[in-house]
CSV table of C-alpha atoms in Angstrom, one decimal:
chain,number,residue,atom,x,y,z
A,1,MET,CA,144.8,266.9,230.7
A,2,LYS,CA,141.8,268.3,228.7
A,3,LEU,CA,142.4,265.6,226.0
A,4,LEU,CA,142.5,262.8,228.5
A,5,SER,CA,139.3,264.1,230.0
A,6,MET,CA,137.7,264.1,226.6
A,7,LEU,CA,139.0,260.6,225.9
A,8,SER,CA,137.2,259.3,229.0
A,9,GLU,CA,134.0,261.0,227.9
A,10,VAL,CA,134.4,259.4,224.4
A,11,ILE,CA,134.9,255.9,225.9
A,12,PHE,CA,131.9,256.4,228.3
A,13,GLN,CA,129.6,257.4,225.4
A,14,VAL,CA,130.6,254.4,223.3
A,15,ILE,CA,129.9,252.1,226.3
A,16,ILE,CA,126.5,253.8,226.9
A,17,PHE,CA,125.5,253.6,223.3
A,18,SER,CA,126.6,250.0,223.1
A,19,LEU,CA,124.9,248.9,226.4
A,20,LEU,CA,121.4,248.3,225.1
A,21,PRO,CA,122.6,246.6,221.9
A,22,PHE,CA,124.9,244.3,224.0
A,23,LEU,CA,122.2,243.3,226.4
A,24,TRP,CA,119.8,242.6,223.5
A,25,TRP,CA,122.4,240.5,221.8
A,26,PHE,CA,123.3,238.7,225.1
A,27,PHE,CA,119.7,237.6,225.7
A,28,THR,CA,118.6,236.9,222.2
A,29,ALA,CA,121.5,236.2,219.8
A,30,ARG,CA,124.7,235.3,221.7
A,31,ARG,CA,124.5,231.6,220.7
A,32,LYS,CA,124.1,232.5,217.0
A,33,GLU,CA,126.9,234.9,216.3
A,34,SER,CA,129.5,237.2,217.9
A,35,PHE,CA,128.4,240.6,219.2
A,36,PHE,CA,130.6,242.5,216.7
A,37,SER,CA,129.2,240.6,213.7
A,38,TRP,CA,125.6,241.0,215.1
A,39,ILE,CA,125.9,244.8,215.1
A,40,GLY,CA,127.7,245.0,211.8
A,41,LEU,CA,131.3,245.5,212.8
A,42,LYS,CA,132.4,243.0,210.2
A,43,ALA,CA,134.0,242.9,206.8
A,44,VAL,CA,132.1,244.4,203.8
A,45,LYS,CA,130.6,241.6,201.7
A,46,GLY,CA,128.3,243.6,199.5
A,47,SER,CA,128.6,245.7,196.4
A,48,TRP,CA,131.7,248.0,196.4
A,49,PRO,CA,130.3,250.2,193.6
A,50,LYS,CA,127.2,250.8,195.7
A,51,VAL,CA,129.3,251.5,198.8
A,52,ILE,CA,131.5,254.0,196.9
A,53,GLY,CA,128.4,255.6,195.4
A,54,GLY,CA,126.8,255.9,198.8
A,55,ILE,CA,130.0,257.4,200.3
A,56,LEU,CA,130.2,260.0,197.5
A,57,PHE,CA,126.6,260.9,197.8
A,58,PHE,CA,126.9,261.3,201.6
A,59,PHE,CA,129.8,263.6,201.2
A,60,LEU,CA,128.0,265.6,198.5
A,61,LEU,CA,125.0,265.9,200.9
A,62,CYS,CA,127.3,267.1,203.7
A,63,LEU,CA,129.0,269.7,201.4
A,64,VAL,CA,125.7,271.1,200.0
A,65,SER,CA,124.0,271.2,203.4
A,66,GLN,CA,126.9,272.8,205.3
A,67,LEU,CA,127.8,275.4,202.6
A,68,TRP,CA,124.3,276.4,201.5
A,69,TRP,CA,121.5,275.1,203.7
A,70,ILE,CA,122.7,275.0,207.3
A,71,PRO,CA,124.1,278.6,207.4
A,72,HIS,CA,120.6,279.9,206.5
A,73,LEU,CA,118.8,277.7,209.0
A,74,LEU,CA,120.8,278.1,212.2
A,75,PRO,CA,122.3,281.0,214.1
A,76,ALA,CA,126.1,281.2,214.3
A,77,GLY,CA,127.6,279.0,216.9
A,78,ALA,CA,124.7,276.6,217.2
A,79,THR,CA,126.5,273.4,216.1
A,80,VAL,CA,129.0,271.4,218.1
A,81,GLN,CA,131.5,271.9,215.3
A,82,SER,CA,131.5,275.6,215.9
A,83,SER,CA,133.3,275.1,219.2
A,84,TYR,CA,136.4,274.4,217.1
A,85,ALA,CA,136.2,277.8,215.3
A,86,GLY,CA,139.6,279.5,214.9
A,87,MET,CA,141.7,276.7,216.5
A,88,GLY,CA,143.6,275.5,213.4
A,89,TRP,CA,145.5,272.3,213.6
A,90,SER,CA,145.3,272.3,217.5
A,91,ALA,CA,141.7,271.2,217.1
A,92,PHE,CA,142.6,268.0,215.3
A,93,PRO,CA,143.1,265.6,218.3
A,94,SER,CA,139.8,266.6,219.9
A,95,ALA,CA,138.0,266.8,216.6
A,96,PHE,CA,139.3,263.3,215.7
A,97,LEU,CA,138.0,261.8,218.9
A,98,PHE,CA,134.7,263.6,218.6
A,99,GLY,CA,134.1,262.8,214.9
A,100,ILE,CA,135.4,259.3,214.5
A,101,ILE,CA,134.7,257.7,217.9
A,102,GLN,CA,132.3,259.8,220.0
A,103,THR,CA,129.7,260.4,217.3
A,104,GLY,CA,130.8,258.3,214.3
A,105,LEU,CA,131.3,254.9,216.1
A,106,SER,CA,128.8,255.3,218.9
A,107,GLU,CA,125.9,256.5,216.7
A,108,GLU,CA,126.6,253.8,214.0
A,109,ILE,CA,126.5,251.1,216.7
A,110,LEU,CA,123.2,252.3,218.1
A,111,PHE,CA,121.3,253.5,215.1
A,112,ARG,CA,122.5,251.3,212.2
A,113,GLY,CA,124.1,248.4,214.1
A,114,PHE,CA,121.2,248.0,216.5
A,115,LEU,CA,118.0,250.0,215.8
A,116,ALA,CA,118.0,249.7,212.0
A,117,LYS,CA,118.8,246.0,212.0
A,118,ARG,CA,116.1,245.2,214.6
A,119,LEU,CA,113.4,247.3,212.9
A,120,ILE,CA,114.3,245.9,209.5
A,121,SER,CA,114.2,242.3,210.7
A,122,HIS,CA,110.7,242.8,212.0
A,123,LEU,CA,109.2,245.3,209.5
A,124,GLY,CA,111.3,244.9,206.3
A,125,PHE,CA,113.9,247.2,204.9
A,126,ALA,CA,111.6,250.0,203.6
A,127,THR,CA,109.7,250.6,206.8
A,128,GLY,CA,112.5,249.7,209.2
A,129,ASN,CA,115.1,251.9,207.7
A,130,LEU,CA,112.7,254.7,207.3
A,131,LEU,CA,111.8,254.6,211.0
A,132,GLN,CA,115.5,254.5,212.1
A,133,GLY,CA,116.2,257.4,209.9
A,134,LEU,CA,113.3,259.3,211.4
A,135,VAL,CA,114.4,258.6,214.9
A,136,PHE,CA,118.0,259.6,214.0
A,137,GLY,CA,116.7,262.9,212.5
A,138,LEU,CA,114.4,263.7,215.4
A,139,LEU,CA,117.0,263.1,218.1
A,140,HIS,CA,119.5,265.3,216.3
A,141,GLY,CA,117.0,267.9,215.3
A,142,ALA,CA,115.2,268.3,218.6
A,143,MET,CA,117.9,270.6,220.1
A,144,PHE,CA,117.5,273.0,217.2
A,145,PHE,CA,113.9,273.7,217.9
A,146,LEU,CA,115.2,275.8,220.9
A,147,VAL,CA,117.5,278.0,218.8
A,148,THR,CA,115.7,278.5,215.5
A,149,THR,CA,112.2,278.6,214.1
A,150,PRO,CA,110.1,275.3,214.0
A,151,LEU,CA,110.2,275.3,210.2
A,152,LYS,CA,113.9,275.6,210.0
A,153,ALA,CA,114.4,273.0,212.8
A,154,LEU,CA,112.1,270.7,210.9
A,155,ILE,CA,114.1,271.1,207.7
A,156,ILE,CA,117.3,270.2,209.6
A,157,THR,CA,115.6,267.2,211.1
A,158,LEU,CA,114.6,266.0,207.6
A,159,ILE,CA,118.1,266.5,206.3
A,160,THR,CA,119.6,264.6,209.2
A,161,GLY,CA,117.0,261.9,209.0
A,162,PHE,CA,117.8,261.4,205.3
A,163,SER,CA,121.4,261.1,206.2
A,164,GLY,CA,120.5,258.4,208.7
A,165,TRP,CA,118.4,256.6,206.0
A,166,LEU,CA,121.3,256.8,203.6
A,167,LEU,CA,123.7,255.3,206.1
A,168,GLY,CA,121.1,252.5,206.8
A,169,TRP,CA,120.8,251.8,203.1
A,170,MET,CA,124.6,251.7,202.7
A,171,ALA,CA,124.9,249.2,205.5
A,172,GLU,CA,122.0,246.9,204.5
A,173,LYS,CA,121.8,247.2,200.7
A,174,ALA,CA,125.4,248.0,199.7
A,175,ALA,CA,127.8,246.6,202.4
A,176,GLY,CA,126.2,243.3,203.2
A,177,GLY,CA,125.2,244.3,206.7
A,178,SER,CA,128.5,245.9,207.6
A,179,ILE,CA,128.4,249.3,209.4
A,180,LEU,CA,132.1,249.9,208.7
A,181,PRO,CA,131.6,252.1,205.5
A,182,GLY,CA,128.9,254.1,207.3
A,183,TRP,CA,131.1,254.5,210.4
A,184,MET,CA,134.0,255.7,208.1
A,185,VAL,CA,131.9,258.2,206.1
A,186,HIS,CA,130.0,259.5,209.2
A,187,GLY,CA,133.2,259.9,211.3
A,188,VAL,CA,135.2,261.5,208.5
A,189,GLY,CA,132.4,263.8,207.6
A,190,ASN,CA,132.1,265.0,211.2
A,191,LEU,CA,135.9,265.4,211.4
A,192,LEU,CA,136.1,267.4,208.2
A,193,LEU,CA,133.3,269.7,209.3
A,194,SER,CA,135.1,270.3,212.6
A,195,MET,CA,138.4,271.1,210.9
A,196,ALA,CA,136.6,273.4,208.4
A,197,GLU,CA,135.3,275.3,211.4
A,198,ALA,CA,138.8,275.3,212.9
A,199,PHE,CA,140.3,276.9,209.8
A,200,GLY,CA,137.4,279.3,209.2
A,201,LEU,CA,136.2,277.7,206.0
A,202,LEU,CA,132.5,277.6,207.1
């Protein structure tokens, strides 16, 4: 029952995060291309070496930040992943839904599939991607200003913002506009962090 309840929450979040992009597409671009293609849910047509390099760098950033930086910046139990602490393999179904769909898919649709593409189309890649990364970092880091010092929260915001910038670069400069690699690495990264908490590795 708990898993079914979470599934409904996951579906609801994906719908909410897709609503603004869908309405924007419907009124401005529906005659030009399909919604899924417009937001980047399409095949990769870019440079696979760049995509693989971006994926490896993203995982390296996750590893370094979670093992050395975040533990010194946040009190114990401050992250969502900490809710899986000690659960072992029983955490996997919930962690999968949370990491791959609720955060990975919904955030890639909203931030890289919609916000980054709209900003880049109007401001160019450098400014547009920087702004979406900044918004991504601020929205993730805002909650931490309540549980740690402003300086530490700012550092977390910058780390998260750079992650958002990297995912935007991967989509637009490496994957030919596809958000699929970013969704994969974002989702799997969240899943691995949750399972690391579940087995007491963090």
